[in-house]
XYZ file of C-alpha atoms in Angstrom:
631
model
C -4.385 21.821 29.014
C -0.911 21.527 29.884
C -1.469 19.152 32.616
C -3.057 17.593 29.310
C 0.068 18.119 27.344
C 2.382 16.143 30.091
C -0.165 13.741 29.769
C 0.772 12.925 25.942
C 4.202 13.779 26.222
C 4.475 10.941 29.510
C 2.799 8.591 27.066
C 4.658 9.194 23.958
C 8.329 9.046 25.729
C 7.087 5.493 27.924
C 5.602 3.518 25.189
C 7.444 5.161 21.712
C 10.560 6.362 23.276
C 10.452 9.616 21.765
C 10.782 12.675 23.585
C 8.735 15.226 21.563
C 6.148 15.381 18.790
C 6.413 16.072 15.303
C 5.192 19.014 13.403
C 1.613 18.425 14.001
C 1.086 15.898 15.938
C 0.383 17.076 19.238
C -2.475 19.596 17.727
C -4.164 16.720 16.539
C -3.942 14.271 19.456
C -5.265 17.197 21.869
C -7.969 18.255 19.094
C -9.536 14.190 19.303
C -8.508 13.814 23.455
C -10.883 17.093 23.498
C -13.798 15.019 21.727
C -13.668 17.078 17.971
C -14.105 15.159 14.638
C -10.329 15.768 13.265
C -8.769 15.664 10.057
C -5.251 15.050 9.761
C -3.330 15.196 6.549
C 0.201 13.896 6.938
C 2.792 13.069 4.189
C 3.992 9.005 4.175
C 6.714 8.933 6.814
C 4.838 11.398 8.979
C 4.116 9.315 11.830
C 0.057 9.221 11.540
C 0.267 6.507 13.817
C 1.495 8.269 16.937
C -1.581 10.637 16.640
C -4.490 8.169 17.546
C -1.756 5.275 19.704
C -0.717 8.666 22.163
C -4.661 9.533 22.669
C -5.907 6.427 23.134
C -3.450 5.406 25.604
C -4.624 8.201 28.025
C -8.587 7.597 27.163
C -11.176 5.054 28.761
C -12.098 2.882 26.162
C -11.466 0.956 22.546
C -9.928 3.094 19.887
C -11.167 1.608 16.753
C -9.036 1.762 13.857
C -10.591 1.680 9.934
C -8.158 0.772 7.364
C -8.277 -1.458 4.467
C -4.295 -2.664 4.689
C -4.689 -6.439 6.113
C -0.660 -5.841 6.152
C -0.295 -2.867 8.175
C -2.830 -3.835 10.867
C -0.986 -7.570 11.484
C 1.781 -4.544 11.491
C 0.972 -2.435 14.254
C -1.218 -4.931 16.490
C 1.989 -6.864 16.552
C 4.160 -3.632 17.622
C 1.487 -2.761 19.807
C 1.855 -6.032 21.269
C 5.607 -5.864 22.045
C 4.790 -2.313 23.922
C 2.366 -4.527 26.498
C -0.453 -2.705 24.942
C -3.587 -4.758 23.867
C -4.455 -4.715 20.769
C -6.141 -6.979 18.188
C -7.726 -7.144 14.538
C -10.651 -8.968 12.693
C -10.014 -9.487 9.226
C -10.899 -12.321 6.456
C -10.009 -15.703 6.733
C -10.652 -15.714 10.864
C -13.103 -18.175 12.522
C -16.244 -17.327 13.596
C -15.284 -18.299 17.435
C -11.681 -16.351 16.991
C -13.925 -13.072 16.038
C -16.309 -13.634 18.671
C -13.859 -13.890 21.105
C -11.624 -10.228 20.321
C -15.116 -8.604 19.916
C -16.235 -9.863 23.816
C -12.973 -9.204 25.121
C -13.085 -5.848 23.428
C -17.044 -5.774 25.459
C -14.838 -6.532 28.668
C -12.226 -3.884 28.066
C -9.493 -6.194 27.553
C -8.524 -4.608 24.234
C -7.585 -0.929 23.290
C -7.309 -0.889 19.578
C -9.066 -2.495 17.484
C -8.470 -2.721 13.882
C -11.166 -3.295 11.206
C -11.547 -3.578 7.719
C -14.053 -1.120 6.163
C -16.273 -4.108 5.168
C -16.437 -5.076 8.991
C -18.538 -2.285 9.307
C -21.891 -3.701 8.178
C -21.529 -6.832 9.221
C -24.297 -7.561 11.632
C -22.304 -9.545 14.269
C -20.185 -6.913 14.669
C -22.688 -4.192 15.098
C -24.197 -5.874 17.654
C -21.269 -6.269 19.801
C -20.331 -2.936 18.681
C -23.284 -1.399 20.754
C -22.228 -3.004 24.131
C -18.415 -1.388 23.651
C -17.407 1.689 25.209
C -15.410 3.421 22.409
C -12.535 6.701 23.131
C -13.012 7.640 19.179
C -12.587 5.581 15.739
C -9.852 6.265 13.698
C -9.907 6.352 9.697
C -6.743 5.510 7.952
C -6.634 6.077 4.410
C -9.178 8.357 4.652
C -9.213 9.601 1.137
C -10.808 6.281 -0.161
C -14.226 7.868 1.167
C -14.265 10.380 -1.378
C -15.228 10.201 -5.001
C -12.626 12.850 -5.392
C -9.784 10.940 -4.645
C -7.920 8.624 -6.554
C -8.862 5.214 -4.122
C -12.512 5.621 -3.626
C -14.047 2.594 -1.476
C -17.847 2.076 -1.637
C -17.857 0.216 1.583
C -15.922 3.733 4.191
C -19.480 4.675 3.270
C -20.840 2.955 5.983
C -18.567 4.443 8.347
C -21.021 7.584 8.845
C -23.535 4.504 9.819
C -21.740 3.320 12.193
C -20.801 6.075 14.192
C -24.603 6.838 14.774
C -24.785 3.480 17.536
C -22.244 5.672 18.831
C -22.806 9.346 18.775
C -20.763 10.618 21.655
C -16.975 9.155 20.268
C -15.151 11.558 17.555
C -13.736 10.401 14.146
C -9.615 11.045 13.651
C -10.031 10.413 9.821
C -5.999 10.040 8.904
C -4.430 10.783 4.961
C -1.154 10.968 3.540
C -2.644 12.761 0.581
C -5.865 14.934 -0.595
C -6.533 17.944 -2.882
C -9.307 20.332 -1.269
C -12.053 18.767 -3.093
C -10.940 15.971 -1.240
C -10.814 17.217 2.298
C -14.108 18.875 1.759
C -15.904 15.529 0.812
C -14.358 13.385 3.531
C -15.516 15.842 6.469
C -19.119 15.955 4.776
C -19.090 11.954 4.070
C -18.286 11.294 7.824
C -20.727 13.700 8.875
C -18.313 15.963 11.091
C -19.683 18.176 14.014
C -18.939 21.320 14.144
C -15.812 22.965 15.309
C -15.205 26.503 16.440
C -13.602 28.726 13.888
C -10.796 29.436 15.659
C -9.509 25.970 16.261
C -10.558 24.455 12.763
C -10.558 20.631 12.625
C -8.527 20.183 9.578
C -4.608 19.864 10.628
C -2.368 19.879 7.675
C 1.052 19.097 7.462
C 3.767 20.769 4.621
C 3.974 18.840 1.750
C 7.497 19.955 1.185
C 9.976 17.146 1.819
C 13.330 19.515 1.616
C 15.689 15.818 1.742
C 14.177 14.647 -1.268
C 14.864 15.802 -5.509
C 12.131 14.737 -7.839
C 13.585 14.300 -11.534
C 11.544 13.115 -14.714
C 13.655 11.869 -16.780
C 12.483 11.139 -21.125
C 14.808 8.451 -22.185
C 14.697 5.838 -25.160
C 15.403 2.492 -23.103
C 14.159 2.845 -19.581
C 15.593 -0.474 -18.209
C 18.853 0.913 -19.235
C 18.512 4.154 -17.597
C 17.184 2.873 -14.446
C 20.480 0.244 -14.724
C 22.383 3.336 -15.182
C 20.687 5.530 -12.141
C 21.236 2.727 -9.578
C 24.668 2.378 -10.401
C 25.427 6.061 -9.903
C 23.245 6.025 -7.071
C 24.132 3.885 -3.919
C 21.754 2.341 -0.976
C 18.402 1.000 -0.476
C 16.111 1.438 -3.474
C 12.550 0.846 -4.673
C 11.556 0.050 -8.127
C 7.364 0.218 -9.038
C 6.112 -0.521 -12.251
C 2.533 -1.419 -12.676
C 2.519 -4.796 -13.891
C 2.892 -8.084 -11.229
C 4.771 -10.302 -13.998
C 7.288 -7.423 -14.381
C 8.371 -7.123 -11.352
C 9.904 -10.768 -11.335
C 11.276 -9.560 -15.158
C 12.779 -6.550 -13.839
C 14.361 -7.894 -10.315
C 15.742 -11.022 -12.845
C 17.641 -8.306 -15.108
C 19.002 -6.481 -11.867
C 20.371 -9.340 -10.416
C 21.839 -10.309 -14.012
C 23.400 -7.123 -14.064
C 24.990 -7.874 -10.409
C 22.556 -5.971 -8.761
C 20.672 -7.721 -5.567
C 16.847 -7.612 -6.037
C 13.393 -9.298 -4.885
C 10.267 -8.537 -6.008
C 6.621 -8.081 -4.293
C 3.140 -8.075 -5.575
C -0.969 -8.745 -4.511
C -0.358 -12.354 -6.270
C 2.068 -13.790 -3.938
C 1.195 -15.941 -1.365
C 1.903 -14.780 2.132
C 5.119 -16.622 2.908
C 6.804 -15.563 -0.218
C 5.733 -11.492 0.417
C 6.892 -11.878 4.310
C 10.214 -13.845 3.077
C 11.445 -10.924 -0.115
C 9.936 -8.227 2.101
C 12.447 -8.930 5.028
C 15.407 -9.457 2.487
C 14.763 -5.721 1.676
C 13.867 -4.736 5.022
C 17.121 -6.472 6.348
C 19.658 -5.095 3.355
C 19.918 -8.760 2.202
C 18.506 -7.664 -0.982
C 19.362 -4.035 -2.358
C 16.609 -3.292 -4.584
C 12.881 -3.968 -3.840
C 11.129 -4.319 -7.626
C 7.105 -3.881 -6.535
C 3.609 -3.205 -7.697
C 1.858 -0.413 -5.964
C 0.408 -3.582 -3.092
C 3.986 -2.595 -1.766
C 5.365 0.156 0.524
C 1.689 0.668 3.303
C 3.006 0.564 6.739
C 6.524 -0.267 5.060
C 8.947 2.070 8.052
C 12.424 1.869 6.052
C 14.577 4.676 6.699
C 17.320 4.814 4.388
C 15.463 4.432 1.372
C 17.945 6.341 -1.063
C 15.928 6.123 -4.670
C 12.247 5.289 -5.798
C 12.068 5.012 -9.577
C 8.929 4.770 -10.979
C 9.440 2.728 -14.427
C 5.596 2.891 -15.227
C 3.831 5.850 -14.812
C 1.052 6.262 -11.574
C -2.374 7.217 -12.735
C -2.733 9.975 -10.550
C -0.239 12.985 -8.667
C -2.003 11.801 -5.550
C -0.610 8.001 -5.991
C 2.936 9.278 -7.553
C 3.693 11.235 -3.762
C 2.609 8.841 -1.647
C 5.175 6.487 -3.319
C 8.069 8.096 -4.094
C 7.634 9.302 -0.147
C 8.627 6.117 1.070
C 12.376 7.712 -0.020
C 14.552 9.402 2.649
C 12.055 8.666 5.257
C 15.789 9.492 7.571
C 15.808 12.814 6.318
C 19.014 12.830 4.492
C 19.140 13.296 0.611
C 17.046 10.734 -1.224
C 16.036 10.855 -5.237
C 12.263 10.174 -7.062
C 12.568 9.607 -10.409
C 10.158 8.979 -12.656
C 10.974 7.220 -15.924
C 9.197 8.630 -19.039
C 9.424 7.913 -22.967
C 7.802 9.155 -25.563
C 4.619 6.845 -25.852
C 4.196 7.555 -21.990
C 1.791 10.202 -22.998
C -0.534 7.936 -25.089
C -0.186 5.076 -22.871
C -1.198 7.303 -20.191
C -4.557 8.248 -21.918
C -5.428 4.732 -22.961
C -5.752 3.914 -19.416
C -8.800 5.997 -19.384
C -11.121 4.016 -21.848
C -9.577 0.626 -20.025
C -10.493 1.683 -16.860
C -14.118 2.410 -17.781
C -15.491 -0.003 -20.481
C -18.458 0.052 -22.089
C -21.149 -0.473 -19.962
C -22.556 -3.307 -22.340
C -19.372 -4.864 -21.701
C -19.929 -4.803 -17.859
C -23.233 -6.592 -18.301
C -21.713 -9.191 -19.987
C -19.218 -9.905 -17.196
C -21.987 -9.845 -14.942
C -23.841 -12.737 -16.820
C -21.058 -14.787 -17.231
C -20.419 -14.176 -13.161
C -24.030 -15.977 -12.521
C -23.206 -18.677 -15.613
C -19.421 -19.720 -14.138
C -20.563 -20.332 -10.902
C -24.117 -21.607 -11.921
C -26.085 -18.876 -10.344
C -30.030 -18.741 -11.416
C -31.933 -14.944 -11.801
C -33.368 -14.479 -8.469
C -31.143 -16.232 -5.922
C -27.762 -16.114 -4.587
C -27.608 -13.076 -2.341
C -24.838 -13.649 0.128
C -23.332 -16.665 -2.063
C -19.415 -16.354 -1.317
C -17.336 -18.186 -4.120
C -13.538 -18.449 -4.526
C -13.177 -16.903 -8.028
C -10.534 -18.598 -10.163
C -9.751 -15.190 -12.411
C -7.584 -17.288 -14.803
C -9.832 -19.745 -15.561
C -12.642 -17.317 -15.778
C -10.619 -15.545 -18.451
C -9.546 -18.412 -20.180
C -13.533 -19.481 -20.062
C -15.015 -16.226 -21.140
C -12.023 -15.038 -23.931
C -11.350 -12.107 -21.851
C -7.925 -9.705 -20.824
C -7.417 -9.700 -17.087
C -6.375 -5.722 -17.727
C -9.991 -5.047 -18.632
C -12.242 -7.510 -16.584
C -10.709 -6.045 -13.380
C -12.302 -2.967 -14.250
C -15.631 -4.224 -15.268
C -15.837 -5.833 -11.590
C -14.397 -2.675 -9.941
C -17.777 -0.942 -11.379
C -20.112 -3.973 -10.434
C -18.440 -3.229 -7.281
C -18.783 0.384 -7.106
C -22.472 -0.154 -8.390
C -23.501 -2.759 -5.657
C -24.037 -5.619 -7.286
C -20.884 -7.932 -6.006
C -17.848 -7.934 -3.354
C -14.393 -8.518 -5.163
C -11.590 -9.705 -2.663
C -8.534 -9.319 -4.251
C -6.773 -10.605 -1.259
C -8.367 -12.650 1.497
C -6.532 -13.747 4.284
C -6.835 -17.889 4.023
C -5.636 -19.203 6.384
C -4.089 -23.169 6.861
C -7.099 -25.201 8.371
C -6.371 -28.713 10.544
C -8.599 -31.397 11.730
C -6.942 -34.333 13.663
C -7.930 -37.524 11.814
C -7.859 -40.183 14.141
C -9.620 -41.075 17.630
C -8.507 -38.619 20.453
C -7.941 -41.961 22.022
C -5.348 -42.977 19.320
C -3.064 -40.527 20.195
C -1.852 -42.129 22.908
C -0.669 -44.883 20.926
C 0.873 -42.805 18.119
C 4.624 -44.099 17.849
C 7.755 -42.387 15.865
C 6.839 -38.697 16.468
C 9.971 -35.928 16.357
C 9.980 -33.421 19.082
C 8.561 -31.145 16.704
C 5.798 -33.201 15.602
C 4.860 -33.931 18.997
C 5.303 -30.477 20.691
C 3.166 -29.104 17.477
C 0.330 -31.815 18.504
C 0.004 -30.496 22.020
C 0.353 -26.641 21.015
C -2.663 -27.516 18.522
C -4.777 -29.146 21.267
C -4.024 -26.596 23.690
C -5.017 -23.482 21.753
C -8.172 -25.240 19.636
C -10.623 -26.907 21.160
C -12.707 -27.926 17.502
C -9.690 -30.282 15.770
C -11.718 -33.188 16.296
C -15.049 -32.418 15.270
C -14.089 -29.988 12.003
C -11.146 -28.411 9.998
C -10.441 -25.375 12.080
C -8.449 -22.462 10.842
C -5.272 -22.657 12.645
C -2.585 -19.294 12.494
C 1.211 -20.803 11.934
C 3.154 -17.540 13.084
C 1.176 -17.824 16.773
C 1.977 -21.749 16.741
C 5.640 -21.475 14.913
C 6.113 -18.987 18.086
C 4.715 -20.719 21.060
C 6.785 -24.026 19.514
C 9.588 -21.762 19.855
C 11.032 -22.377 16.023
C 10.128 -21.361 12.409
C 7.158 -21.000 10.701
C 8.905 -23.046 7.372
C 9.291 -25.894 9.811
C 5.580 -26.105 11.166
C 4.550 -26.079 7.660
C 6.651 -29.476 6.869
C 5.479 -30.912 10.446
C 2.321 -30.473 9.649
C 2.383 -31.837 6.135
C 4.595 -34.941 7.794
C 1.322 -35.784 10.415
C -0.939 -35.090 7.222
C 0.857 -38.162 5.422
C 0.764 -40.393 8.516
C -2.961 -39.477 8.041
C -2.571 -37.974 11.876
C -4.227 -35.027 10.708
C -6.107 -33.539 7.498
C -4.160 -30.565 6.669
C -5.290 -27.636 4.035
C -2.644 -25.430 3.496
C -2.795 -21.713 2.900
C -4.819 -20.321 -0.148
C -4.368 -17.077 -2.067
C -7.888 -17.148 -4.057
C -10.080 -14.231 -4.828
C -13.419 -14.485 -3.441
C -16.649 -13.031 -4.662
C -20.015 -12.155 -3.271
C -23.030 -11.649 -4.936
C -24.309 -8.807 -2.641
C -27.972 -9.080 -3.771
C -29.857 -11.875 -5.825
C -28.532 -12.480 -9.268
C -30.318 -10.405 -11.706
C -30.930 -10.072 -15.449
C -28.376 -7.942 -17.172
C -30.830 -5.510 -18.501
C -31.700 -4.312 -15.352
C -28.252 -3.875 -14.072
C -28.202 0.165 -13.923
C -24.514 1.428 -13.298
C -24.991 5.276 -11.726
C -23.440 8.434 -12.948
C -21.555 8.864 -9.850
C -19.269 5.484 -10.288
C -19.106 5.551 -14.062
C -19.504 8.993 -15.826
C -18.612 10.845 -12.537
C -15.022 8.383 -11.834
C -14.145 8.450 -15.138
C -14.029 12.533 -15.162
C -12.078 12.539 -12.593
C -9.960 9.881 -13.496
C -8.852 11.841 -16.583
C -8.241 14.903 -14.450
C -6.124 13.530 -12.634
C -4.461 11.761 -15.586
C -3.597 14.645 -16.924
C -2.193 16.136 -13.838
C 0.509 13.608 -13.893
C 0.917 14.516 -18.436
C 1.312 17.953 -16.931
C 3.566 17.207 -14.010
C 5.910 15.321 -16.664
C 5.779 18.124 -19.555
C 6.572 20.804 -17.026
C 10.030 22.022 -17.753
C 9.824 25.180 -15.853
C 8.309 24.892 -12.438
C 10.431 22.897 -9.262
C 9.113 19.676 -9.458
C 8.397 19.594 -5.752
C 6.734 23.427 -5.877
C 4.304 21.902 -8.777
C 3.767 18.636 -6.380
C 2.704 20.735 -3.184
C 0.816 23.438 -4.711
C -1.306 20.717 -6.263
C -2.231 19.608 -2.964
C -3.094 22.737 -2.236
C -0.145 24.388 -0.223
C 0.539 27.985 -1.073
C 4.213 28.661 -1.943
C 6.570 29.933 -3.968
C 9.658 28.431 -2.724
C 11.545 26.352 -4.864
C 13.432 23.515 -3.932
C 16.813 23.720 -5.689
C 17.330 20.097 -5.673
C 14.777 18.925 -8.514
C 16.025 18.536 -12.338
C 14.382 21.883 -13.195
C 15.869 23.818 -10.153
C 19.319 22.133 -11.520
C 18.714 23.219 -15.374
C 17.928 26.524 -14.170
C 20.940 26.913 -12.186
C 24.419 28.417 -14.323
C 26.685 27.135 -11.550
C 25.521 23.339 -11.870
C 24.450 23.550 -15.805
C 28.155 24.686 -16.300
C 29.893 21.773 -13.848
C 27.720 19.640 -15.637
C 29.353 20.587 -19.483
C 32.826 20.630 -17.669
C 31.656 16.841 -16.339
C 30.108 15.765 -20.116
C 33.768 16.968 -21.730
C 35.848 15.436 -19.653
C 34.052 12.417 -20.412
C 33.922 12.674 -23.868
C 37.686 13.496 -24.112
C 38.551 10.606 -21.880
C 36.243 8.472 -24.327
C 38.012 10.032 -27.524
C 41.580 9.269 -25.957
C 40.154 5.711 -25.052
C 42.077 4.241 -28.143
C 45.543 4.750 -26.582
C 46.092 7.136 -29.372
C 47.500 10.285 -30.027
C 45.152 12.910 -31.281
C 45.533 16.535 -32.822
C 43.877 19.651 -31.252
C 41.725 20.073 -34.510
C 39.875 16.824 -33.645
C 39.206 18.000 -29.995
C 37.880 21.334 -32.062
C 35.752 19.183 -33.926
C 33.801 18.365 -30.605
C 31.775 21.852 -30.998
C 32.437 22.422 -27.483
C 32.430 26.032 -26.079
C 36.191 27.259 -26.167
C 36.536 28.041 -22.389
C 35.169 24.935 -21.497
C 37.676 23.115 -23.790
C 40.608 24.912 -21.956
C 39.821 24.698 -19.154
C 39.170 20.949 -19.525
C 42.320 19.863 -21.189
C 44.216 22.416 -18.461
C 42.508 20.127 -15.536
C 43.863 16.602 -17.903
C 47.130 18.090 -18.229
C 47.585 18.623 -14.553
C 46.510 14.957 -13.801
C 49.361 13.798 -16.521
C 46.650 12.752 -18.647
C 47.867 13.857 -22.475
């Protein structure tokens, strides 16, 4: 085993340039190198990647890597990529040819991680190539969306138990930032784990406790003005989520009215406009990153100072993964969560949104078949871009609660909701390949974009072929924003037929269209969820009426870490401590002295008095003005 360790640590210093491991990562890279199903539950920031890259590396074979984040595995194939390790990913929005040709050279050995959606999983192409690869292990990222315990549950990591039958002899690594015990119970029994010898148990868990980092609720009457107020007072990188898309714009509008920099991210923005505002943050262009919770996965900032949450998370689970993407550098970083006093109510009202009547979701289900003229008894398999707007507008129905009636059809089996496909531009050259020749008055651009087409695509003459404008922008050697107006330029020369990229939900009726009456929504994704969704609602009503535990004691015991320690950095730590409660009143005098004097008058001891503030306090107060000349 040490030869073993050398191994790892060889790897980890020549490809990641670090010299050691973290807490515990090198238990869990030797526990998967040594074949054992392994669970490894790792705080955001805790470097979950280095666990499966360092084994891999020193493995024969594909490591295959489950996640549902489109963003984070463009992410890591591309860092992978710089390293001169092959890696690749299949995702939505691909052509059939670019799929079959990662999954053969995956066949050939050519590729060492490969990155999946969960959905991948039963498609039949790829389990048929799947059987001909030689695979180290599979990885599961986000593991917690396999249980019905957790706060993300995914129907389709079910099939990821299914899959690992074709291949019996490679371990799982399933891979969480956060899971109560119900939760790590349910994810070892839903990927079937083998059995593991008592004394080495399978389940590696790092602390909760992030000592850098003080968690404050704080009950205000205007939270835009105290969040003004808390990033003025606090300086450095910051992170705003709230829970609705159009706010975000709203609030990052306000900031920057208030001379604060801001952009804003959400699932509704195209591509282009989430890469361009998420590398003004990433770069310090832009202070203040104002996001729905589509932001933050696979996000590696550092010197993230504050996360304020102005909208409260459903869940404790959702609330620490989030406000973890703070301090990531170790030094002091604040989570504050923004509160009011209809929080509590709008909290619960969630609950009944979130699971509508199931009438209701038969409705939704008719009008599905009706918009996109769907008969009882056919359509299985029928993929439709689904305008939600216009459905909406069609139906009379609130976006807020048809999401959730879908969700369920989802959960139930009936459909396949794609909030985000990956659409990418698609290109067919409209004239004779013969014409080219005699096409005059091209830039260099044009013309160097022309021959980078032909050379990488074989189809542009026969059909509109998907075409990826980061790969071309880069082997053109200029900017993506500048392909994009080439290629609209040769589109109005009619050169080429060019279809720009789309951001449209799809949908998929999984099996034939039936009537509504048969539709039968189980227990476990209705009656079942919805329990557990109000358990874990009122984890967070506890979490932000507790004014007696540390915050960050009640935050890790819920997950299920024993300790008593508190953190003495959390607002209830701070009200429970004399020295700071008492600079605090000295702080809150001075102020209000300073504010009473504003007036450039002259005022009489009796009206100081009249400030009910504790004598010695008051003395020693005015003692500290009159030293600085102030009276």
């Amino acid at each position: 085993m040490t030869q073993h360790n050398d191994i790892f640590h060889d790897t980890l210093k020549r490809y990641f340039g670090y010299d050691s491991f973290r807490s515990i990562q090198l238990d869990i890279v030797k526990s998967i190198a040594e074949g054992h199903d392994t669970l490894g539950l790792m705080p955001t920031g805790g470097g979950k990647s280095i666990t499966f890259q360092v084994p891999a590396l020193t493995m024969e074979g594909v490591c295959i890597v489950v996640t549902p984040l489109i963003a984070l595995m463009k992410d890591q194939v591309m860092h992978l990529k710089k390293k001169g390790i092959h890696a690749e990913a299949i995702y939505s929005g691909q052509t059939k040819a670019e799929i079959q040709r990662i999954l053969d050279n995956t066949i050939y050995g050519a590729v060492k991680f490969l990155y999946v959606s969960p959905e991948r999983l039963s498609n039949p192409l790829f389990i048929a190539k799947l059987y001909y690869m030689k695979v180290c292990f599979f990885t599961v990222d986000e593991a917690h969306c396999i249980s019905q315990w957790g706060y993300d549950f995914r129907p389709s990591y079910l099939k990821i138990h299914e899959v690992r039958e074709l291949k019996p002899e490679a371990p799982i690594l399933a891979l969480t930032a956060t899971a109560t015990s119900d939760v790590v119970k349910d994810i070892q029994k839903q990927l079937h784990f083998g059995e593991y010898s008592e004394k080495k148990p399978n389940v590696f868990e790092m602390s909760f406790r992030r000592s850098n980092l003080s968690y404050v609720v704080r009950n205000t009457i205007n939270i835009e003005s105290e969040m003004l107020h808390i990033l003025r007072s606090v300086t450095g990188s910051a992170i705003i989520y709230t829970r609705n898309r159009q706010k975000t714009q709203t609030i990052a509008k306000y900031l920057e009215q208030n001379f604060l920099s801001s952009t804003y991210y959400h699932a509704g923005l195209d591509r282009d406009t989430k890469d361009e505002n998420q590398t003004l943050w990433q770069n310090n262009l832009k202070r203040i990153m104002v996001a729905t919770n589509a932001f933050g996965m696979g996000i590696d900032k550092p010197d993230v100072r504050i996360v304020i949450h102005i909208d409260c998370p459903d869940s404790l689970e959702e609330y620490f993964q989030e406000a973890g993407r703070a301090g990531r550098d170790g030094k002091l970083a604040y989570c504050v969560l923004l509160v009011n006093k209809s929080t509590h109510a709008s909290l619960m009202r969630r609950i009944p949104v979130a699971f509508p009547e199931k009438d209701y979701i038969r409705k939704v289900y008719d009008q599905l078949g009706y918009f996109f003229q769907i008969a009882v008894e056919s359509g299985e398999n029928i993929r439709k871009e689904f305008n939600v707007q216009l459905f909406c507008q069609r139906f009379h129905h609130h976006e807020n609660t048809l999401m959730p009636a879908l969700d369920i059809l989802q959960n139930a089996g009936y459909i396949y909701f794609d909030t985000e496909p990956e659409t990418k531009p698609r290109v067919k050259i409209a004239i004779h390949r013969d014409e080219l020749y005699y096409v005059n008055g091209l830039s260099e651009l044009e013309d160097n974009l022309l021959t980078t087409l032909l050379r990488y695509h074989g189809n542009l003459f026969v059909d509109l072929t998907y075409i990826d404008t980061h790969f071309i922008a880069e082997k053109c050697h200029t900017k993506k924003e500048l392909i994009h107006i080439a290629l609209k330029g040769l589109a109005q020369r009619g050169i080429i037929q060019y279809i720009p990229e789309r951001n449209v939900p799809l949908l998929v009726f999984v099996r034939q269209r039936i009537d509504s009456k048969y539709i039968y929504i189980n227990k476990d994704v209705y009656e079942d969820l919805r329990d557990r969704l109000t358990e874990r609602i009122n984890s967070v009503v506890a979490y932000i009426e507790n004014t007696e535990k540390c915050r960050q004691l009640f935050l890790i015991n819920y997950f299920g870490e024993k300790s008593d320690e508190d953190c003495g950095k959390c607002d209830i730590c701070l009200d429970n401590n004399p020295q700071y409660n008492n600079d605090r009143l000295l702080q809150k005098t001075e102020e209000r002295i300073r504010a009473l004097y504003a007036d450039g008058r002259q005022h009489q001891m009796s009206e100081l008095l009249a400030l009910n503030i504790p004598t010695d306090i008051l003395h020693a107060v005015v003692e500290k003005l009159r030293n600085e000349d102030f009276f």
